[in-house]
Amino acid sequence: MKSLTILAVCGAGLGSSFACEMSIEAALKDMGVKADLSHCDISSAASTRADIIFTGSNFKPQFENYSISSTIIYLKRLVDKKEITEKLTPVLKQLGYLQ
């Protein structure tokens, strides 16, 4: 199975997306799933290849303007590990990384 890539995205690609990346990493560790994680700003996300993109629900209108083949998960709170786990679990199952 190919390596899973996950991207955390915020407006500037600095604090919020990095904090989100750390929360995703903690959730994945709890699930026993390995992935390559990174973070960036919203304009860079359109040209970055990732299997899954996490971003704030406030960025949904901007992402709807991009042609992105990644699964996009919108979060109300970027650092909420429980919300991340709840939304990530079905996607990982669909992609074959969880049973």
N, CA, C and O atoms as a MOPAC input file, in Angstrom:
PM7 MOZYME 1SCF
protein

 N      0.84500 1    -1.18000 1     0.00000 1
 C      0.00000 1     0.00000 1     0.00000 1
 C      0.89200 1     1.24500 1     0.00000 1
 O      1.90300 1     1.29900 1     0.70000 1
 N      0.50500 1     2.23000 1    -0.78600 1
 C      1.31900 1     3.44100 1    -0.86700 1
 C      1.22100 1     4.24800 1     0.42000 1
 O      0.27600 1     4.11200 1     1.19800 1
 N      2.21000 1     5.07500 1     0.61500 1
 C      2.26500 1     5.90900 1     1.80800 1
 C      1.13000 1     6.93500 1     1.77400 1
 O      0.87200 1     7.55900 1     0.74500 1
 N      0.46900 1     7.09500 1     2.90100 1
 C     -0.62100 1     8.04500 1     3.04500 1
 C     -0.04000 1     9.43900 1     3.27000 1
 O      0.85000 1     9.61500 1     4.10200 1
 N     -0.54300 1    10.43400 1     2.52700 1
 C     -0.09200 1    11.80900 1     2.71100 1
 C     -1.26400 1    12.67400 1     3.16500 1
 O     -2.35100 1    12.63400 1     2.58900 1
 N     -1.01600 1    13.44600 1     4.20000 1
 C     -2.04500 1    14.31300 1     4.77300 1
 C     -1.48700 1    15.72200 1     4.89000 1
 O     -0.35200 1    15.92300 1     5.32100 1
 N     -2.29900 1    16.68700 1     4.50100 1
 C     -1.91700 1    18.08600 1     4.50200 1
 C     -2.87400 1    18.87300 1     5.40000 1
 O     -4.09300 1    18.75800 1     5.27200 1
 N     -2.31300 1    19.66900 1     6.30200 1
 C     -3.11100 1    20.58300 1     7.13500 1
 C     -2.97500 1    21.97600 1     6.53200 1
 O     -1.86800 1    22.42600 1     6.23500 1
 N     -4.10100 1    22.65500 1     6.35500 1
 C     -4.10300 1    23.93400 1     5.63700 1
 C     -4.79300 1    25.02000 1     6.46600 1
 O     -5.85900 1    24.80800 1     7.04300 1
 N     -4.14700 1    26.19000 1     6.50600 1
 C     -4.78300 1    27.36800 1     7.10400 1
 C     -4.50800 1    28.56800 1     6.20500 1
 O     -3.91400 1    28.41900 1     5.13700 1
 N     -4.92500 1    29.72400 1     6.61800 1
 C     -4.79100 1    30.91000 1     5.78100 1
 C     -3.35800 1    31.28300 1     5.45700 1
 O     -3.03700 1    31.58000 1     4.30600 1
 N     -2.48500 1    31.27200 1     6.47100 1
 C     -1.10300 1    31.69600 1     6.26800 1
 C     -0.11100 1    30.53700 1     6.21000 1
 O      1.03400 1    30.72800 1     5.79900 1
 N     -0.53100 1    29.34200 1     6.61500 1
 C      0.36900 1    28.18900 1     6.59000 1
 C      1.35800 1    28.16100 1     7.73200 1
 O      2.39700 1    27.50700 1     7.64100 1
 N      1.05000 1    28.85900 1     8.80100 1
 C      1.97700 1    28.94400 1     9.92500 1
 C      1.40100 1    28.27100 1    11.16800 1
 O      1.40900 1    27.04300 1    11.25700 1
 N      0.91200 1    29.03600 1    12.11000 1
 C      0.50300 1    28.51800 1    13.40900 1
 C     -0.64100 1    27.53200 1    13.40500 1
 O     -0.49900 1    26.42700 1    13.92900 1
 N     -1.77100 1    27.89800 1    12.83200 1
 C     -2.96100 1    27.04300 1    12.89600 1
 C     -2.76400 1    25.71300 1    12.18500 1
 O     -3.13700 1    24.66200 1    12.70700 1
 N     -2.18100 1    25.76100 1    11.00200 1
 C     -1.99600 1    24.51200 1    10.25700 1
 C     -0.96200 1    23.61200 1    10.92900 1
 O     -1.08700 1    22.38800 1    10.88200 1
 N      0.05100 1    24.19800 1    11.55000 1
 C      1.05200 1    23.39700 1    12.25300 1
 C      0.42900 1    22.74600 1    13.48800 1
 O      0.68700 1    21.57500 1    13.76800 1
 N     -0.38500 1    23.49200 1    14.22200 1
 C     -1.07100 1    22.93200 1    15.38800 1
 C     -2.02600 1    21.82200 1    14.95900 1
 O     -2.14100 1    20.80200 1    15.63800 1
 N     -2.70500 1    22.01900 1    13.84500 1
 C     -3.60200 1    20.99600 1    13.30100 1
 C     -2.80400 1    19.75500 1    12.92600 1
 O     -3.22800 1    18.63500 1    13.21300 1
 N     -1.66200 1    19.94200 1    12.29100 1
 C     -0.80400 1    18.82200 1    11.90700 1
 C     -0.42600 1    17.98800 1    13.13300 1
 O     -0.43700 1    16.75800 1    13.07900 1
 N     -0.09600 1    18.65700 1    14.22900 1
 C      0.28000 1    17.93400 1    15.45100 1
 C     -0.90500 1    17.14700 1    16.01000 1
 O     -0.72900 1    16.03200 1    16.50100 1
 N     -2.11100 1    17.71700 1    15.94000 1
 C     -3.30800 1    17.00600 1    16.41300 1
 C     -3.63100 1    15.81200 1    15.52000 1
 O     -4.03800 1    14.76100 1    16.01600 1
 N     -3.45500 1    15.96200 1    14.21600 1
 C     -3.65500 1    14.85100 1    13.27800 1
 C     -2.65900 1    13.74100 1    13.59200 1
 O     -3.01700 1    12.56300 1    13.61400 1
 N     -1.41100 1    14.12100 1    13.83500 1
 C     -0.37200 1    13.14300 1    14.15200 1
 C     -0.73700 1    12.34800 1    15.41000 1
 O     -0.54700 1    11.13200 1    15.45400 1
 N     -1.25800 1    13.03300 1    16.43000 1
 C     -1.66400 1    12.35500 1    17.66500 1
 C     -2.83300 1    11.40200 1    17.41000 1
 O     -2.85900 1    10.29400 1    17.94500 1
 N     -3.79400 1    11.83200 1    16.59800 1
 C     -4.94300 1    10.97800 1    16.27300 1
 C     -4.50200 1     9.74100 1    15.50100 1
 O     -4.95700 1     8.63300 1    15.78400 1
 N     -3.61800 1     9.93000 1    14.52600 1
 C     -3.11300 1     8.80200 1    13.74300 1
 C     -2.34600 1     7.81600 1    14.61900 1
 O     -2.46300 1     6.60300 1    14.44600 1
 N     -1.57100 1     8.33400 1    15.54800 1
 C     -0.81000 1     7.47200 1    16.45300 1
 C     -1.75500 1     6.59800 1    17.26400 1
 O     -1.51500 1     5.40200 1    17.43000 1
 N     -2.83400 1     7.20000 1    17.77000 1
 C     -3.83600 1     6.44100 1    18.53100 1
 C     -4.47800 1     5.34800 1    17.68200 1
 O     -4.84200 1     4.29200 1    18.19900 1
 N     -4.61900 1     5.59800 1    16.37600 1
 C     -5.24000 1     4.63200 1    15.46900 1
 C     -4.24300 1     3.62700 1    14.91200 1
 O     -4.63700 1     2.64300 1    14.28600 1
 N     -2.95200 1     3.86900 1    15.13400 1
 C     -1.92700 1     2.97500 1    14.61400 1
 C     -1.70300 1     3.11700 1    13.11800 1
 O     -1.31100 1     2.16100 1    12.45000 1
 N     -1.95100 1     4.31300 1    12.59400 1
 C     -1.80100 1     4.57300 1    11.15300 1
 C     -0.60900 1     5.50700 1    10.94200 1
 O     -0.47000 1     6.51800 1    11.63100 1
 N      0.23900 1     5.16100 1     9.99200 1
 C      1.38600 1     6.01300 1     9.65000 1
 C      1.05100 1     6.83600 1     8.41400 1
 O      0.39500 1     6.36500 1     7.48500 1
 N      1.51900 1     8.07300 1     8.43200 1
 C      1.28100 1     8.95700 1     7.28600 1
 C      2.38000 1    10.00500 1     7.21700 1
 O      3.02800 1    10.31900 1     8.21600 1
 N      2.57600 1    10.53700 1     6.02600 1
 C      3.45800 1    11.67600 1     5.82700 1
 C      2.60600 1    12.92300 1     6.00700 1
 O      1.63300 1    13.13100 1     5.28300 1
 N      2.97500 1    13.74500 1     6.97000 1
 C      2.20100 1    14.94100 1     7.29500 1
 C      2.96800 1    16.20100 1     6.92600 1
 O      4.19300 1    16.25300 1     7.03600 1
 N      2.23400 1    17.21400 1     6.48700 1
 C      2.81300 1    18.53100 1     6.26900 1
 C      1.71000 1    19.56400 1     6.40700 1
 O      0.53700 1    19.22000 1     6.55000 1
 N      2.09700 1    20.83500 1     6.36500 1
 C      1.12900 1    21.92200 1     6.46900 1
 C      1.52100 1    23.04300 1     5.52000 1
 O      2.68900 1    23.19300 1     5.16200 1
 N      0.52300 1    23.83300 1     5.11500 1
 C      0.79000 1    24.94700 1     4.21000 1
 C     -0.36600 1    25.94100 1     4.25000 1
 O     -1.35600 1    25.74400 1     4.95500 1
 N     -0.21400 1    27.01100 1     3.47700 1
 C     -1.27900 1    28.00000 1     3.35300 1
 C     -2.26500 1    27.56300 1     2.26700 1
 O     -1.97800 1    26.66500 1     1.47600 1
 N     -3.40300 1    28.19800 1     2.24500 1
 C     -4.48500 1    27.76700 1     1.35000 1
 C     -4.11700 1    27.90200 1    -0.13100 1
 O     -4.51300 1    27.05600 1    -0.93300 1
 N     -3.37800 1    28.93200 1    -0.50800 1
 C     -3.04900 1    29.08000 1    -1.93200 1
 C     -2.06100 1    28.00900 1    -2.39500 1
 O     -2.09800 1    27.61000 1    -3.55900 1
 N     -1.19200 1    27.54100 1    -1.52400 1
 C     -0.25400 1    26.46700 1    -1.87600 1
 C     -0.93100 1    25.10600 1    -1.93200 1
 O     -0.45400 1    24.20400 1    -2.62100 1
 N     -2.03100 1    24.95000 1    -1.22000 1
 C     -2.71300 1    23.65300 1    -1.14200 1
 C     -3.21200 1    23.17900 1    -2.50200 1
 O     -3.25100 1    21.97700 1    -2.76600 1
 N     -3.59000 1    24.10900 1    -3.35900 1
 C     -4.13600 1    23.74000 1    -4.66300 1
 C     -3.11900 1    23.00700 1    -5.52800 1
 O     -3.49600 1    22.21100 1    -6.38800 1
 N     -1.83200 1    23.27100 1    -5.30700 1
 C     -0.80500 1    22.64000 1    -6.12900 1
 C     -0.02500 1    21.56000 1    -5.37500 1
 O      0.97500 1    21.05200 1    -5.88300 1
 N     -0.47000 1    21.21100 1    -4.17900 1
 C      0.20700 1    20.20500 1    -3.36800 1
 C     -0.55300 1    18.88900 1    -3.44400 1
 O     -1.77600 1    18.86400 1    -3.30700 1
 N      0.17100 1    17.79900 1    -3.66000 1
 C     -0.47200 1    16.48700 1    -3.74200 1
 C     -0.60200 1    15.89700 1    -2.33900 1
 O      0.37700 1    15.79400 1    -1.59900 1
 N     -1.81000 1    15.51800 1    -1.99600 1
 C     -2.07100 1    14.86900 1    -0.71000 1
 C     -3.28700 1    13.97600 1    -0.88600 1
 O     -4.16800 1    14.25700 1    -1.69800 1
 N     -3.32300 1    12.89500 1    -0.11600 1
 C     -4.50300 1    12.02500 1    -0.14400 1
 C     -5.66000 1    12.68500 1     0.59800 1
 O     -6.81700 1    12.60300 1     0.18500 1
 N     -5.31400 1    13.34400 1     1.71000 1
 C     -6.32300 1    13.97700 1     2.56300 1
 C     -5.85000 1    15.37800 1     2.92000 1
 O     -4.68200 1    15.59200 1     3.24600 1
 N     -6.77200 1    16.32300 1     2.85400 1
 C     -6.49400 1    17.69300 1     3.28000 1
 C     -7.42700 1    18.02300 1     4.43500 1
 O     -8.63800 1    17.81900 1     4.34900 1
 N     -6.85000 1    18.53500 1     5.51400 1
 C     -7.62900 1    19.05200 1     6.63500 1
 C     -7.56600 1    20.56500 1     6.59200 1
 O     -6.49500 1    21.13800 1     6.38900 1
 N     -8.69200 1    21.21300 1     6.78100 1
 C     -8.73200 1    22.66900 1     6.82900 1
 C     -9.94400 1    23.11200 1     7.63400 1
 O    -10.82100 1    22.30700 1     7.95000 1
 N     -9.98600 1    24.37200 1     7.95500 1
 C    -11.12100 1    24.91700 1     8.68900 1
 C    -12.34700 1    25.02400 1     7.80700 1
 O    -12.24100 1    25.25200 1     6.60200 1
 N    -13.51200 1    24.85800 1     8.41500 1
 C    -14.76100 1    24.94800 1     7.64800 1
 C    -14.94100 1    26.33500 1     7.03400 1
 O    -15.67100 1    26.48900 1     6.05600 1
 N    -14.28100 1    27.34000 1     7.60100 1
 C    -14.37100 1    28.69400 1     7.05100 1
 C    -13.68100 1    28.81900 1     5.68600 1
 O    -13.89100 1    29.80300 1     4.97800 1
 N    -12.85800 1    27.82600 1     5.31400 1
 C    -12.17300 1    27.86500 1     4.01900 1
 C    -12.90600 1    27.07300 1     2.93200 1
 O    -12.42000 1    26.97600 1     1.80500 1
 N    -14.04800 1    26.52000 1     3.25700 1
 C    -14.78700 1    25.72000 1     2.26700 1
 C    -15.07100 1    26.49900 1     0.97600 1
 O    -14.87400 1    25.94900 1    -0.10700 1
 N    -15.52400 1    27.75300 1     1.04700 1
 C    -15.78100 1    28.49200 1    -0.21000 1
 C    -14.54100 1    28.61100 1    -1.10100 1
 O    -14.65500 1    28.52400 1    -2.32400 1
 N    -13.36500 1    28.80900 1    -0.50800 1
 C    -12.14500 1    28.91000 1    -1.30900 1
 C    -11.80000 1    27.57300 1    -1.95400 1
 O    -11.41800 1    27.52900 1    -3.12400 1
 N    -11.93100 1    26.47700 1    -1.19500 1
 C    -11.60300 1    25.16500 1    -1.74900 1
 C    -12.56400 1    24.75500 1    -2.85200 1
 O    -12.18400 1    24.00500 1    -3.75100 1
 N    -13.78300 1    25.22700 1    -2.80000 1
 C    -14.74900 1    24.90200 1    -3.85100 1
 C    -14.35600 1    25.52800 1    -5.18400 1
 O    -14.84700 1    25.10400 1    -6.23000 1
 N    -13.47400 1    26.53500 1    -5.16200 1
 C    -12.99200 1    27.17000 1    -6.38900 1
 C    -11.82100 1    26.42100 1    -7.01400 1
 O    -11.45700 1    26.68700 1    -8.15900 1
 N    -11.22400 1    25.47600 1    -6.26400 1
 C    -10.07500 1    24.72100 1    -6.75100 1
 C    -10.51600 1    23.36600 1    -7.28500 1
 O    -11.52200 1    22.80700 1    -6.85000 1
 N     -9.75100 1    22.85700 1    -8.22400 1
 C     -9.97600 1    21.51100 1    -8.72200 1
 C     -8.96700 1    20.59200 1    -8.02200 1
 O     -7.83300 1    20.43300 1    -8.47400 1
 N     -9.40200 1    19.99900 1    -6.92400 1
 C     -8.51200 1    19.18000 1    -6.09500 1
 C     -9.09000 1    17.77700 1    -5.99800 1
 O    -10.26900 1    17.59700 1    -5.69600 1
 N     -8.24100 1    16.78300 1    -6.26000 1
 C     -8.71300 1    15.39500 1    -6.20600 1
 C     -8.60500 1    14.78900 1    -4.80400 1
 O     -9.09500 1    13.68400 1    -4.57200 1
 N     -7.98000 1    15.49000 1    -3.88600 1
 C     -7.82400 1    15.00200 1    -2.51500 1
 C     -9.17300 1    14.98100 1    -1.79600 1
 O    -10.09100 1    15.72400 1    -2.14000 1
 N     -9.26900 1    14.11100 1    -0.79000 1
 C    -10.40700 1    14.15300 1     0.11800 1
 C    -10.18200 1    15.33200 1     1.05300 1
 O     -9.13100 1    15.43200 1     1.68600 1
 N    -11.15500 1    16.21800 1     1.14300 1
 C    -11.02100 1    17.39400 1     2.00700 1
 C    -11.91500 1    17.20700 1     3.22400 1
 O    -13.11100 1    16.94300 1     3.10400 1
 N    -11.31100 1    17.35000 1     4.39300 1
 C    -12.03600 1    17.25100 1     5.65400 1
 C    -12.06300 1    18.64400 1     6.27100 1
 O    -11.02000 1    19.23600 1     6.54700 1
 N    -13.27200 1    19.15500 1     6.48100 1
 C    -13.45400 1    20.48400 1     7.06500 1
 C    -13.68200 1    20.35300 1     8.56400 1
 O    -14.50700 1    19.55500 1     9.00900 1
 N    -12.95100 1    21.13400 1     9.32900 1
 C    -13.02700 1    21.07300 1    10.78500 1
 C    -13.58800 1    22.37200 1    11.36000 1
 O    -13.31800 1    23.45800 1    10.84700 1
 N    -14.36100 1    22.24600 1    12.41800 1
 C    -14.82500 1    23.42600 1    13.15000 1
 C    -13.70500 1    23.96100 1    14.03200 1
 O    -13.55300 1    25.17100 1    14.20000 1
 N    -12.91600 1    23.03100 1    14.60000 1
 C    -11.80400 1    23.38900 1    15.47600 1
 C    -10.56400 1    22.61700 1    15.00900 1
 O    -10.52200 1    21.39100 1    15.11400 1
 N     -9.57500 1    23.31900 1    14.50400 1
 C     -8.41900 1    22.68500 1    13.86600 1
 C     -7.58700 1    21.80100 1    14.79100 1
 O     -6.86200 1    20.92900 1    14.31300 1
 N     -7.67600 1    22.00800 1    16.09000 1
 C     -6.83700 1    21.22300 1    17.00300 1
 C     -7.64400 1    20.24500 1    17.85200 1
 O     -7.12300 1    19.70100 1    18.82600 1
 N     -8.87900 1    20.01800 1    17.50400 1
 C     -9.74600 1    19.11100 1    18.26100 1
 C     -9.49800 1    17.66900 1    17.80900 1
 O     -9.99900 1    17.23300 1    16.77300 1
 N     -8.71600 1    16.94300 1    18.60700 1
 C     -8.34600 1    15.56900 1    18.23800 1
 C     -9.57600 1    14.67400 1    18.10300 1
 O     -9.60300 1    13.78800 1    17.24900 1
 N    -10.58600 1    14.89300 1    18.93300 1
 C    -11.80400 1    14.08100 1    18.85100 1
 C    -12.51500 1    14.32000 1    17.51700 1
 O    -12.93600 1    13.36400 1    16.86500 1
 N    -12.65100 1    15.55700 1    17.11200 1
 C    -13.29600 1    15.86900 1    15.82600 1
 C    -12.47500 1    15.30000 1    14.67500 1
 O    -13.02700 1    14.74900 1    13.72300 1
 N    -11.15000 1    15.43800 1    14.76700 1
 C    -10.27100 1    14.89900 1    13.72400 1
 C    -10.46800 1    13.39500 1    13.60800 1
 O    -10.61700 1    12.87300 1    12.50300 1
 N    -10.46900 1    12.69500 1    14.73600 1
 C    -10.62900 1    11.23800 1    14.73400 1
 C    -11.97700 1    10.83200 1    14.15400 1
 O    -12.05100 1     9.91000 1    13.34100 1
 N    -13.04500 1    11.51600 1    14.56700 1
 C    -14.39500 1    11.19700 1    14.08700 1
 C    -14.51600 1    11.37000 1    12.57300 1
 O    -15.17000 1    10.56700 1    11.90700 1
 N    -13.89600 1    12.40200 1    12.03500 1
 C    -14.01200 1    12.66800 1    10.59400 1
 C    -12.98800 1    11.89200 1     9.76600 1
 O    -13.22400 1    11.59700 1     8.59500 1
 N    -11.85000 1    11.56300 1    10.38200 1
 C    -10.79500 1    10.86100 1     9.66000 1
 C    -11.04900 1     9.35800 1     9.57400 1
 O    -10.71400 1     8.73900 1     8.56400 1
 N    -11.62900 1     8.76400 1    10.60200 1
 C    -11.82500 1     7.30800 1    10.64600 1
 C    -12.55200 1     6.76400 1     9.42300 1
 O    -12.04300 1     5.83000 1     8.80200 1
 N    -13.72400 1     7.29700 1     9.03600 1
 C    -14.39200 1     6.73600 1     7.85000 1
 C    -13.60000 1     6.92200 1     6.56000 1
 O    -13.68500 1     6.08700 1     5.65900 1
 N    -12.83500 1     8.00200 1     6.45900 1
 C    -12.03500 1     8.23100 1     5.26400 1
 C    -10.90600 1     7.19900 1     5.18500 1
 O    -10.62700 1     6.65200 1     4.11800 1
 N    -10.25900 1     6.94000 1     6.33100 1
 C     -9.19000 1     5.93000 1     6.35100 1
 C     -9.72800 1     4.55700 1     6.02100 1
 O     -9.06000 1     3.77500 1     5.34500 1
 N    -10.92600 1     4.25300 1     6.48700 1
 C    -11.54800 1     2.96400 1     6.15800 1
 C    -11.82900 1     2.87700 1     4.66600 1
 O    -11.57000 1     1.84900 1     4.03900 1
 N    -12.35700 1     3.95200 1     4.10000 1
 C    -12.68000 1     3.98200 1     2.66600 1
 C    -11.41000 1     3.82500 1     1.82200 1
 O    -11.43000 1     3.17000 1     0.78000 1
 N    -10.32100 1     4.42000 1     2.27200 1
 C     -9.06700 1     4.34700 1     1.51700 1
 C     -8.27900 1     3.06400 1     1.79000 1
 O     -7.26100 1     2.80900 1     1.14700 1
 N     -8.75400 1     2.25300 1     2.75100 1
 C     -8.11200 1     0.97400 1     3.03500 1
 C     -6.98200 1     1.01200 1     4.04900 1
 O     -6.21500 1     0.05500 1     4.15900 1
 N     -6.86900 1     2.11100 1     4.79300 1
 C     -5.82100 1     2.21100 1     5.80500 1
 C     -6.29100 1     1.74900 1     7.17900 1
 O     -5.47200 1     1.56300 1     8.07900 1
 N     -7.57600 1     1.56600 1     7.35100 1
 C     -8.17000 1     1.04200 1     8.59000 1
 C     -9.19900 1    -0.01300 1     8.20500 1
 O     -9.81000 1     0.04700 1     7.13800 1
 N     -9.37200 1    -0.97300 1     9.09500 1
 C    -10.40800 1    -1.99400 1     8.84200 1
 C    -11.68400 1    -1.66200 1     9.57500 1
 O    -12.66100 1    -2.40500 1     9.48100 1

